[in-house]
């Protein structure tokens, strides 16, 4: 870059023009560096060392199970795991209170939720989010999904490492989800013991998951897989930052021997 500018000065003596070019190139290069960090799986953006949480819990929902409830789903129901949220957790495995209730959760000044639509649009993330993180209430409605994303940002993202970098936060979640669905598969309609799913997930991503179970609607007590939750180190919500979750099951499951069906 400097060589390029030196040539400009030598040819035309236009030092001001060179400075402008260098600043412009520097801005472009900064964007490229951030994109390379995403593609290489390294930590996205800078992190806030003074956030008060201990680790991340990344929740992936199984759409047919989520829709087999009081939730009235409209549109196509995805046949792959989609994102529920990326949640900062305290050391006792409780969620960090939302920024509105606990401004001490971070030293950052978080980006306001009402700024998200423009940020996500200019960051070219909308289509990726519609696929990876749709609101199942209406999978074809951008407005419905935008409300979902804003709620998750308000409740969880503002107290994350990336409270002032929403693009990094949402990119991290998309990256985790895409890595997971490529590495892990279960056969739909088949029943599995909780311990079987745990072993399969750990073999795929090197971390013990939390299996969230619920009772099938009208299923006479039959249990189904609702969500898979993965845990990641604070400051490193990437595939390389995975760690074992503190519990291996939750919801209506009472044992790792409980059988679940993948709807």
PDB file of C-alpha atoms in Angstrom:
ATOM      1  CA  UNK A   1       0.000   0.000   0.000  1.00  0.00           C
ATOM      2  CA  UNK A   2       2.773   2.438   0.972  1.00  0.00           C
ATOM      3  CA  UNK A   3       4.730   1.516  -2.142  1.00  0.00           C
ATOM      4  CA  UNK A   4       1.640   2.319  -4.196  1.00  0.00           C
ATOM      5  CA  UNK A   5       1.346   5.711  -2.517  1.00  0.00           C
ATOM      6  CA  UNK A   6       5.062   6.425  -2.931  1.00  0.00           C
ATOM      7  CA  UNK A   7       4.688   5.847  -6.659  1.00  0.00           C
ATOM      8  CA  UNK A   8       1.814   8.302  -6.756  1.00  0.00           C
ATOM      9  CA  UNK A   9       3.920  10.925  -4.989  1.00  0.00           C
ATOM     10  CA  UNK A  10       6.866  10.308  -7.297  1.00  0.00           C
ATOM     11  CA  UNK A  11       4.745  10.607 -10.408  1.00  0.00           C
ATOM     12  CA  UNK A  12       2.519  13.483  -9.517  1.00  0.00           C
ATOM     13  CA  UNK A  13       3.747  14.837  -6.222  1.00  0.00           C
ATOM     14  CA  UNK A  14       0.163  14.566  -4.957  1.00  0.00           C
ATOM     15  CA  UNK A  15       0.791  13.767  -1.316  1.00  0.00           C
ATOM     16  CA  UNK A  16      -2.743  14.648  -0.290  1.00  0.00           C
ATOM     17  CA  UNK A  17      -4.181  12.275  -2.870  1.00  0.00           C
ATOM     18  CA  UNK A  18      -1.854   9.558  -1.625  1.00  0.00           C
ATOM     19  CA  UNK A  19      -3.016  10.072   1.932  1.00  0.00           C
ATOM     20  CA  UNK A  20      -6.642   9.797   0.898  1.00  0.00           C
ATOM     21  CA  UNK A  21      -5.953   6.603  -1.033  1.00  0.00           C
ATOM     22  CA  UNK A  22      -4.097   5.111   1.915  1.00  0.00           C
ATOM     23  CA  UNK A  23      -6.920   5.896   4.331  1.00  0.00           C
ATOM     24  CA  UNK A  24      -9.478   4.452   1.922  1.00  0.00           C
ATOM     25  CA  UNK A  25      -7.423   1.326   1.344  1.00  0.00           C
ATOM     26  CA  UNK A  26      -6.937   0.957   5.084  1.00  0.00           C
ATOM     27  CA  UNK A  27     -10.678   0.997   5.667  1.00  0.00           C
ATOM     28  CA  UNK A  28     -11.236  -1.645   2.992  1.00  0.00           C
ATOM     29  CA  UNK A  29      -8.421  -3.762   4.403  1.00  0.00           C
ATOM     30  CA  UNK A  30      -9.953  -3.591   7.890  1.00  0.00           C
ATOM     31  CA  UNK A  31     -13.197  -5.025   6.522  1.00  0.00           C
ATOM     32  CA  UNK A  32     -11.270  -7.745   4.703  1.00  0.00           C
ATOM     33  CA  UNK A  33      -9.372  -8.681   7.860  1.00  0.00           C
ATOM     34  CA  UNK A  34     -12.657  -9.074   9.741  1.00  0.00           C
ATOM     35  CA  UNK A  35     -14.058 -11.275   6.978  1.00  0.00           C
ATOM     36  CA  UNK A  36     -10.910 -13.430   7.018  1.00  0.00           C
ATOM     37  CA  UNK A  37     -11.324 -13.878  10.763  1.00  0.00           C
ATOM     38  CA  UNK A  38     -14.850 -15.150  10.188  1.00  0.00           C
ATOM     39  CA  UNK A  39     -13.893 -17.597   7.448  1.00  0.00           C
ATOM     40  CA  UNK A  40     -10.924 -18.955   9.393  1.00  0.00           C
ATOM     41  CA  UNK A  41     -12.984 -19.573  12.529  1.00  0.00           C
ATOM     42  CA  UNK A  42     -10.889 -17.249  14.682  1.00  0.00           C
ATOM     43  CA  UNK A  43     -12.406 -14.862  17.184  1.00  0.00           C
ATOM     44  CA  UNK A  44     -14.600 -12.225  15.570  1.00  0.00           C
ATOM     45  CA  UNK A  45     -13.901  -8.604  16.346  1.00  0.00           C
ATOM     46  CA  UNK A  46     -12.605  -7.424  19.692  1.00  0.00           C
ATOM     47  CA  UNK A  47     -14.051  -8.716  22.949  1.00  0.00           C
ATOM     48  CA  UNK A  48     -14.878  -6.928  26.172  1.00  0.00           C
ATOM     49  CA  UNK A  49     -12.844  -8.436  29.042  1.00  0.00           C
ATOM     50  CA  UNK A  50     -15.113  -6.851  31.628  1.00  0.00           C
ATOM     51  CA  UNK A  51     -18.380  -8.528  30.692  1.00  0.00           C
ATOM     52  CA  UNK A  52     -19.801 -10.406  33.654  1.00  0.00           C
ATOM     53  CA  UNK A  53     -20.689 -13.751  32.099  1.00  0.00           C
ATOM     54  CA  UNK A  54     -18.753 -17.038  32.219  1.00  0.00           C
ATOM     55  CA  UNK A  55     -19.512 -18.774  28.920  1.00  0.00           C
ATOM     56  CA  UNK A  56     -21.906 -18.917  25.967  1.00  0.00           C
ATOM     57  CA  UNK A  57     -24.806 -21.293  25.470  1.00  0.00           C
ATOM     58  CA  UNK A  58     -25.769 -21.702  21.830  1.00  0.00           C
ATOM     59  CA  UNK A  59     -29.292 -23.033  21.366  1.00  0.00           C
ATOM     60  CA  UNK A  60     -30.391 -24.789  18.180  1.00  0.00           C
ATOM     61  CA  UNK A  61     -34.069 -25.675  17.855  1.00  0.00           C
ATOM     62  CA  UNK A  62     -35.574 -28.548  15.872  1.00  0.00           C
ATOM     63  CA  UNK A  63     -38.349 -26.720  13.972  1.00  0.00           C
ATOM     64  CA  UNK A  64     -40.932 -29.572  13.732  1.00  0.00           C
ATOM     65  CA  UNK A  65     -40.715 -29.999  17.517  1.00  0.00           C
ATOM     66  CA  UNK A  66     -41.007 -26.255  18.177  1.00  0.00           C
ATOM     67  CA  UNK A  67     -44.073 -26.143  15.947  1.00  0.00           C
ATOM     68  CA  UNK A  68     -45.608 -29.164  17.710  1.00  0.00           C
ATOM     69  CA  UNK A  69     -46.759 -26.915  20.542  1.00  0.00           C
ATOM     70  CA  UNK A  70     -48.838 -23.812  21.141  1.00  0.00           C
ATOM     71  CA  UNK A  71     -46.597 -22.060  18.633  1.00  0.00           C
ATOM     72  CA  UNK A  72     -48.583 -21.557  15.438  1.00  0.00           C
ATOM     73  CA  UNK A  73     -46.051 -21.853  12.624  1.00  0.00           C
ATOM     74  CA  UNK A  74     -46.675 -20.252   9.249  1.00  0.00           C
ATOM     75  CA  UNK A  75     -44.671 -20.901   6.103  1.00  0.00           C
ATOM     76  CA  UNK A  76     -42.236 -23.693   5.335  1.00  0.00           C
ATOM     77  CA  UNK A  77     -40.957 -25.508   8.414  1.00  0.00           C
ATOM     78  CA  UNK A  78     -37.188 -26.028   8.023  1.00  0.00           C
ATOM     79  CA  UNK A  79     -35.904 -29.608   8.085  1.00  0.00           C
ATOM     80  CA  UNK A  80     -32.599 -28.594   9.684  1.00  0.00           C
ATOM     81  CA  UNK A  81     -31.725 -27.166  13.078  1.00  0.00           C
ATOM     82  CA  UNK A  82     -32.188 -23.405  13.213  1.00  0.00           C
ATOM     83  CA  UNK A  83     -30.865 -20.919  15.748  1.00  0.00           C
ATOM     84  CA  UNK A  84     -32.834 -20.035  18.847  1.00  0.00           C
ATOM     85  CA  UNK A  85     -30.117 -17.875  20.364  1.00  0.00           C
ATOM     86  CA  UNK A  86     -26.545 -17.279  21.479  1.00  0.00           C
ATOM     87  CA  UNK A  87     -26.774 -16.630  25.210  1.00  0.00           C
ATOM     88  CA  UNK A  88     -24.176 -15.331  27.691  1.00  0.00           C
ATOM     89  CA  UNK A  89     -24.441 -17.489  30.833  1.00  0.00           C
ATOM     90  CA  UNK A  90     -23.279 -16.985  34.410  1.00  0.00           C
ATOM     91  CA  UNK A  91     -21.046 -19.584  36.064  1.00  0.00           C
ATOM     92  CA  UNK A  92     -24.138 -21.161  37.703  1.00  0.00           C
ATOM     93  CA  UNK A  93     -25.572 -21.780  34.210  1.00  0.00           C
ATOM     94  CA  UNK A  94     -28.207 -19.080  34.598  1.00  0.00           C
ATOM     95  CA  UNK A  95     -28.710 -16.575  31.809  1.00  0.00           C
ATOM     96  CA  UNK A  96     -27.267 -13.090  32.237  1.00  0.00           C
ATOM     97  CA  UNK A  97     -30.105 -10.582  32.858  1.00  0.00           C
ATOM     98  CA  UNK A  98     -30.850  -8.377  29.878  1.00  0.00           C
ATOM     99  CA  UNK A  99     -28.921  -5.117  29.563  1.00  0.00           C
ATOM    100  CA  UNK A 100     -32.064  -3.109  30.288  1.00  0.00           C
ATOM    101  CA  UNK A 101     -32.196  -4.761  33.732  1.00  0.00           C
ATOM    102  CA  UNK A 102     -28.475  -5.004  34.386  1.00  0.00           C
ATOM    103  CA  UNK A 103     -26.307  -2.358  32.758  1.00  0.00           C
ATOM    104  CA  UNK A 104     -23.342  -3.624  34.779  1.00  0.00           C
ATOM    105  CA  UNK A 105     -23.183  -6.719  32.560  1.00  0.00           C
ATOM    106  CA  UNK A 106     -20.702  -4.945  30.269  1.00  0.00           C
ATOM    107  CA  UNK A 107     -18.431  -1.916  30.071  1.00  0.00           C
ATOM    108  CA  UNK A 108     -19.469  -1.393  26.459  1.00  0.00           C
ATOM    109  CA  UNK A 109     -22.185   0.941  25.239  1.00  0.00           C
ATOM    110  CA  UNK A 110     -24.292  -1.560  23.278  1.00  0.00           C
ATOM    111  CA  UNK A 111     -25.825  -0.904  19.886  1.00  0.00           C
ATOM    112  CA  UNK A 112     -29.526  -0.152  20.164  1.00  0.00           C
ATOM    113  CA  UNK A 113     -31.943  -2.776  18.852  1.00  0.00           C
ATOM    114  CA  UNK A 114     -33.706  -0.237  16.637  1.00  0.00           C
ATOM    115  CA  UNK A 115     -30.478   0.106  14.635  1.00  0.00           C
ATOM    116  CA  UNK A 116     -30.321  -3.606  13.781  1.00  0.00           C
ATOM    117  CA  UNK A 117     -32.420  -3.673  10.570  1.00  0.00           C
ATOM    118  CA  UNK A 118     -30.126  -1.210   8.782  1.00  0.00           C
ATOM    119  CA  UNK A 119     -26.952  -2.799  10.192  1.00  0.00           C
ATOM    120  CA  UNK A 120     -27.963  -6.320   9.146  1.00  0.00           C
ATOM    121  CA  UNK A 121     -29.077  -5.121   5.718  1.00  0.00           C
ATOM    122  CA  UNK A 122     -25.890  -3.200   4.961  1.00  0.00           C
ATOM    123  CA  UNK A 123     -23.863  -6.104   6.353  1.00  0.00           C
ATOM    124  CA  UNK A 124     -25.535  -8.473   3.847  1.00  0.00           C
ATOM    125  CA  UNK A 125     -26.707 -10.821   6.595  1.00  0.00           C
ATOM    126  CA  UNK A 126     -30.474 -10.759   6.123  1.00  0.00           C
ATOM    127  CA  UNK A 127     -30.753 -13.688   3.713  1.00  0.00           C
ATOM    128  CA  UNK A 128     -28.349 -15.810   5.763  1.00  0.00           C
ATOM    129  CA  UNK A 129     -30.329 -15.065   8.907  1.00  0.00           C
ATOM    130  CA  UNK A 130     -33.642 -15.879   7.210  1.00  0.00           C
ATOM    131  CA  UNK A 131     -32.264 -19.350   6.538  1.00  0.00           C
ATOM    132  CA  UNK A 132     -30.274 -19.970   9.722  1.00  0.00           C
ATOM    133  CA  UNK A 133     -32.235 -17.938  12.299  1.00  0.00           C
ATOM    134  CA  UNK A 134     -35.867 -17.546  11.137  1.00  0.00           C
ATOM    135  CA  UNK A 135     -38.804 -16.875  13.407  1.00  0.00           C
ATOM    136  CA  UNK A 136     -40.874 -20.058  13.069  1.00  0.00           C
ATOM    137  CA  UNK A 137     -44.049 -18.067  13.680  1.00  0.00           C
ATOM    138  CA  UNK A 138     -43.749 -17.021  10.061  1.00  0.00           C
ATOM    139  CA  UNK A 139     -40.638 -18.207   8.223  1.00  0.00           C
ATOM    140  CA  UNK A 140     -41.418 -16.143   5.125  1.00  0.00           C
ATOM    141  CA  UNK A 141     -41.942 -12.842   6.958  1.00  0.00           C
ATOM    142  CA  UNK A 142     -38.891 -10.601   7.212  1.00  0.00           C
ATOM    143  CA  UNK A 143     -40.700  -8.333   9.657  1.00  0.00           C
ATOM    144  CA  UNK A 144     -41.473 -11.233  12.012  1.00  0.00           C
ATOM    145  CA  UNK A 145     -37.881 -12.452  11.923  1.00  0.00           C
ATOM    146  CA  UNK A 146     -36.526  -8.939  12.469  1.00  0.00           C
ATOM    147  CA  UNK A 147     -38.588  -8.755  15.646  1.00  0.00           C
ATOM    148  CA  UNK A 148     -37.166 -12.119  16.726  1.00  0.00           C
ATOM    149  CA  UNK A 149     -33.580 -10.972  16.085  1.00  0.00           C
ATOM    150  CA  UNK A 150     -34.166  -7.692  17.903  1.00  0.00           C
ATOM    151  CA  UNK A 151     -35.571  -9.513  20.929  1.00  0.00           C
ATOM    152  CA  UNK A 152     -32.602 -11.896  21.050  1.00  0.00           C
ATOM    153  CA  UNK A 153     -30.202  -8.971  20.699  1.00  0.00           C
ATOM    154  CA  UNK A 154     -31.923  -7.053  23.494  1.00  0.00           C
ATOM    155  CA  UNK A 155     -32.068 -10.050  25.852  1.00  0.00           C
ATOM    156  CA  UNK A 156     -28.665 -11.570  25.089  1.00  0.00           C
ATOM    157  CA  UNK A 157     -26.529  -9.836  22.474  1.00  0.00           C
ATOM    158  CA  UNK A 158     -26.163  -6.512  24.262  1.00  0.00           C
ATOM    159  CA  UNK A 159     -24.444  -8.233  27.218  1.00  0.00           C
ATOM    160  CA  UNK A 160     -22.206 -10.395  25.027  1.00  0.00           C
ATOM    161  CA  UNK A 161     -18.572  -9.755  24.054  1.00  0.00           C
ATOM    162  CA  UNK A 162     -19.916  -8.029  20.960  1.00  0.00           C
ATOM    163  CA  UNK A 163     -22.416  -5.580  22.416  1.00  0.00           C
ATOM    164  CA  UNK A 164     -21.266  -2.799  20.101  1.00  0.00           C
ATOM    165  CA  UNK A 165     -20.595  -5.151  17.161  1.00  0.00           C
ATOM    166  CA  UNK A 166     -23.924  -6.791  16.263  1.00  0.00           C
ATOM    167  CA  UNK A 167     -22.620  -8.001  12.903  1.00  0.00           C
ATOM    168  CA  UNK A 168     -19.911 -10.007  14.686  1.00  0.00           C
ATOM    169  CA  UNK A 169     -22.477 -11.424  17.106  1.00  0.00           C
ATOM    170  CA  UNK A 170     -24.857 -12.602  14.384  1.00  0.00           C
ATOM    171  CA  UNK A 171     -22.031 -13.846  12.146  1.00  0.00           C
ATOM    172  CA  UNK A 172     -20.659 -15.896  15.028  1.00  0.00           C
ATOM    173  CA  UNK A 173     -24.054 -17.553  15.537  1.00  0.00           C
ATOM    174  CA  UNK A 174     -24.461 -18.291  11.811  1.00  0.00           C
ATOM    175  CA  UNK A 175     -20.959 -19.739  11.666  1.00  0.00           C
ATOM    176  CA  UNK A 176     -21.628 -22.025  14.652  1.00  0.00           C
ATOM    177  CA  UNK A 177     -24.919 -23.213  13.218  1.00  0.00           C
ATOM    178  CA  UNK A 178     -23.531 -23.927   9.751  1.00  0.00           C
ATOM    179  CA  UNK A 179     -20.574 -25.802  11.202  1.00  0.00           C
ATOM    180  CA  UNK A 180     -22.922 -27.908  13.329  1.00  0.00           C
ATOM    181  CA  UNK A 181     -25.468 -28.894  10.674  1.00  0.00           C
ATOM    182  CA  UNK A 182     -22.648 -29.917   8.331  1.00  0.00           C
ATOM    183  CA  UNK A 183     -21.047 -32.131  10.977  1.00  0.00           C
ATOM    184  CA  UNK A 184     -24.086 -33.656  12.724  1.00  0.00           C
ATOM    185  CA  UNK A 185     -27.088 -35.570  11.416  1.00  0.00           C
ATOM    186  CA  UNK A 186     -29.926 -37.550  12.992  1.00  0.00           C
ATOM    187  CA  UNK A 187     -32.487 -39.604  11.103  1.00  0.00           C
ATOM    188  CA  UNK A 188     -35.917 -38.037  11.239  1.00  0.00           C
ATOM    189  CA  UNK A 189     -38.707 -40.134  12.728  1.00  0.00           C
ATOM    190  CA  UNK A 190     -36.244 -42.338  14.614  1.00  0.00           C
ATOM    191  CA  UNK A 191     -36.070 -42.630  18.411  1.00  0.00           C
ATOM    192  CA  UNK A 192     -32.790 -42.173  20.272  1.00  0.00           C
ATOM    193  CA  UNK A 193     -31.778 -42.362  23.891  1.00  0.00           C
ATOM    194  CA  UNK A 194     -30.510 -39.097  25.304  1.00  0.00           C
ATOM    195  CA  UNK A 195     -27.093 -40.656  25.888  1.00  0.00           C
ATOM    196  CA  UNK A 196     -26.933 -41.719  22.212  1.00  0.00           C
ATOM    197  CA  UNK A 197     -27.553 -38.186  21.005  1.00  0.00           C
ATOM    198  CA  UNK A 198     -24.991 -36.831  23.461  1.00  0.00           C
ATOM    199  CA  UNK A 199     -22.359 -39.259  22.166  1.00  0.00           C
ATOM    200  CA  UNK A 200     -23.139 -38.473  18.520  1.00  0.00           C
ATOM    201  CA  UNK A 201     -22.929 -34.719  19.101  1.00  0.00           C
ATOM    202  CA  UNK A 202     -19.681 -34.997  21.053  1.00  0.00           C
ATOM    203  CA  UNK A 203     -18.151 -37.135  18.314  1.00  0.00           C
ATOM    204  CA  UNK A 204     -19.117 -34.488  15.742  1.00  0.00           C
ATOM    205  CA  UNK A 205     -18.124 -31.276  17.504  1.00  0.00           C
ATOM    206  CA  UNK A 206     -15.938 -32.356  20.477  1.00  0.00           C
ATOM    207  CA  UNK A 207     -18.239 -30.959  23.140  1.00  0.00           C
ATOM    208  CA  UNK A 208     -20.920 -32.434  25.410  1.00  0.00           C
ATOM    209  CA  UNK A 209     -24.298 -30.844  24.563  1.00  0.00           C
ATOM    210  CA  UNK A 210     -27.379 -30.141  26.606  1.00  0.00           C
ATOM    211  CA  UNK A 211     -30.405 -31.976  25.196  1.00  0.00           C
ATOM    212  CA  UNK A 212     -33.687 -30.115  25.724  1.00  0.00           C
ATOM    213  CA  UNK A 213     -36.738 -32.385  25.705  1.00  0.00           C
ATOM    214  CA  UNK A 214     -40.465 -31.785  25.582  1.00  0.00           C
ATOM    215  CA  UNK A 215     -43.604 -33.907  25.463  1.00  0.00           C
ATOM    216  CA  UNK A 216     -45.208 -34.477  22.068  1.00  0.00           C
ATOM    217  CA  UNK A 217     -48.548 -32.740  21.690  1.00  0.00           C
ATOM    218  CA  UNK A 218     -51.235 -35.420  21.913  1.00  0.00           C
ATOM    219  CA  UNK A 219     -48.519 -38.058  22.087  1.00  0.00           C
ATOM    220  CA  UNK A 220     -49.561 -39.769  25.349  1.00  0.00           C
ATOM    221  CA  UNK A 221     -46.415 -38.685  27.147  1.00  0.00           C
ATOM    222  CA  UNK A 222     -44.014 -39.476  24.306  1.00  0.00           C
ATOM    223  CA  UNK A 223     -40.848 -37.364  24.477  1.00  0.00           C
ATOM    224  CA  UNK A 224     -39.324 -35.511  21.557  1.00  0.00           C
ATOM    225  CA  UNK A 225     -36.092 -33.633  20.930  1.00  0.00           C
ATOM    226  CA  UNK A 226     -36.795 -29.907  21.156  1.00  0.00           C
ATOM    227  CA  UNK A 227     -33.360 -28.271  21.170  1.00  0.00           C
ATOM    228  CA  UNK A 228     -29.645 -29.025  21.147  1.00  0.00           C
ATOM    229  CA  UNK A 229     -27.529 -26.590  23.143  1.00  0.00           C
ATOM    230  CA  UNK A 230     -23.771 -26.252  22.804  1.00  0.00           C
ATOM    231  CA  UNK A 231     -21.451 -24.363  25.134  1.00  0.00           C
ATOM    232  CA  UNK A 232     -18.538 -22.115  24.153  1.00  0.00           C
ATOM    233  CA  UNK A 233     -15.807 -20.234  25.958  1.00  0.00           C
ATOM    234  CA  UNK A 234     -16.281 -16.571  26.721  1.00  0.00           C
ATOM    235  CA  UNK A 235     -14.534 -14.513  24.058  1.00  0.00           C
ATOM    236  CA  UNK A 236     -14.446 -17.455  21.643  1.00  0.00           C
ATOM    237  CA  UNK A 237     -17.866 -18.450  20.270  1.00  0.00           C
ATOM    238  CA  UNK A 238     -16.262 -20.395  17.421  1.00  0.00           C
ATOM    239  CA  UNK A 239     -16.045 -24.138  16.678  1.00  0.00           C
ATOM    240  CA  UNK A 240     -12.595 -24.095  18.285  1.00  0.00           C
ATOM    241  CA  UNK A 241     -13.984 -22.560  21.501  1.00  0.00           C
ATOM    242  CA  UNK A 242     -16.412 -25.365  22.335  1.00  0.00           C
ATOM    243  CA  UNK A 243     -16.548 -26.763  25.861  1.00  0.00           C
ATOM    244  CA  UNK A 244     -18.701 -29.314  27.676  1.00  0.00           C
ATOM    245  CA  UNK A 245     -22.073 -28.059  28.878  1.00  0.00           C
ATOM    246  CA  UNK A 246     -22.720 -28.359  32.618  1.00  0.00           C
ATOM    247  CA  UNK A 247     -25.834 -30.542  32.214  1.00  0.00           C
ATOM    248  CA  UNK A 248     -26.550 -33.090  29.512  1.00  0.00           C
ATOM    249  CA  UNK A 249     -30.370 -32.857  29.507  1.00  0.00           C
ATOM    250  CA  UNK A 250     -33.183 -30.515  30.509  1.00  0.00           C
ATOM    251  CA  UNK A 251     -36.917 -30.088  30.101  1.00  0.00           C
ATOM    252  CA  UNK A 252     -39.054 -33.198  30.643  1.00  0.00           C
ATOM    253  CA  UNK A 253     -36.122 -35.609  30.407  1.00  0.00           C
ATOM    254  CA  UNK A 254     -35.215 -37.211  33.733  1.00  0.00           C
ATOM    255  CA  UNK A 255     -32.418 -39.528  32.645  1.00  0.00           C
ATOM    256  CA  UNK A 256     -29.865 -40.051  29.893  1.00  0.00           C
ATOM    257  CA  UNK A 257     -31.758 -43.294  29.203  1.00  0.00           C
ATOM    258  CA  UNK A 258     -34.953 -41.453  28.222  1.00  0.00           C
ATOM    259  CA  UNK A 259     -35.954 -42.048  24.611  1.00  0.00           C
ATOM    260  CA  UNK A 260     -36.638 -39.129  22.271  1.00  0.00           C
ATOM    261  CA  UNK A 261     -38.082 -39.041  18.794  1.00  0.00           C
ATOM    262  CA  UNK A 262     -36.846 -36.637  16.141  1.00  0.00           C
ATOM    263  CA  UNK A 263     -40.093 -35.423  14.544  1.00  0.00           C
TER     264      UNK A 263
END
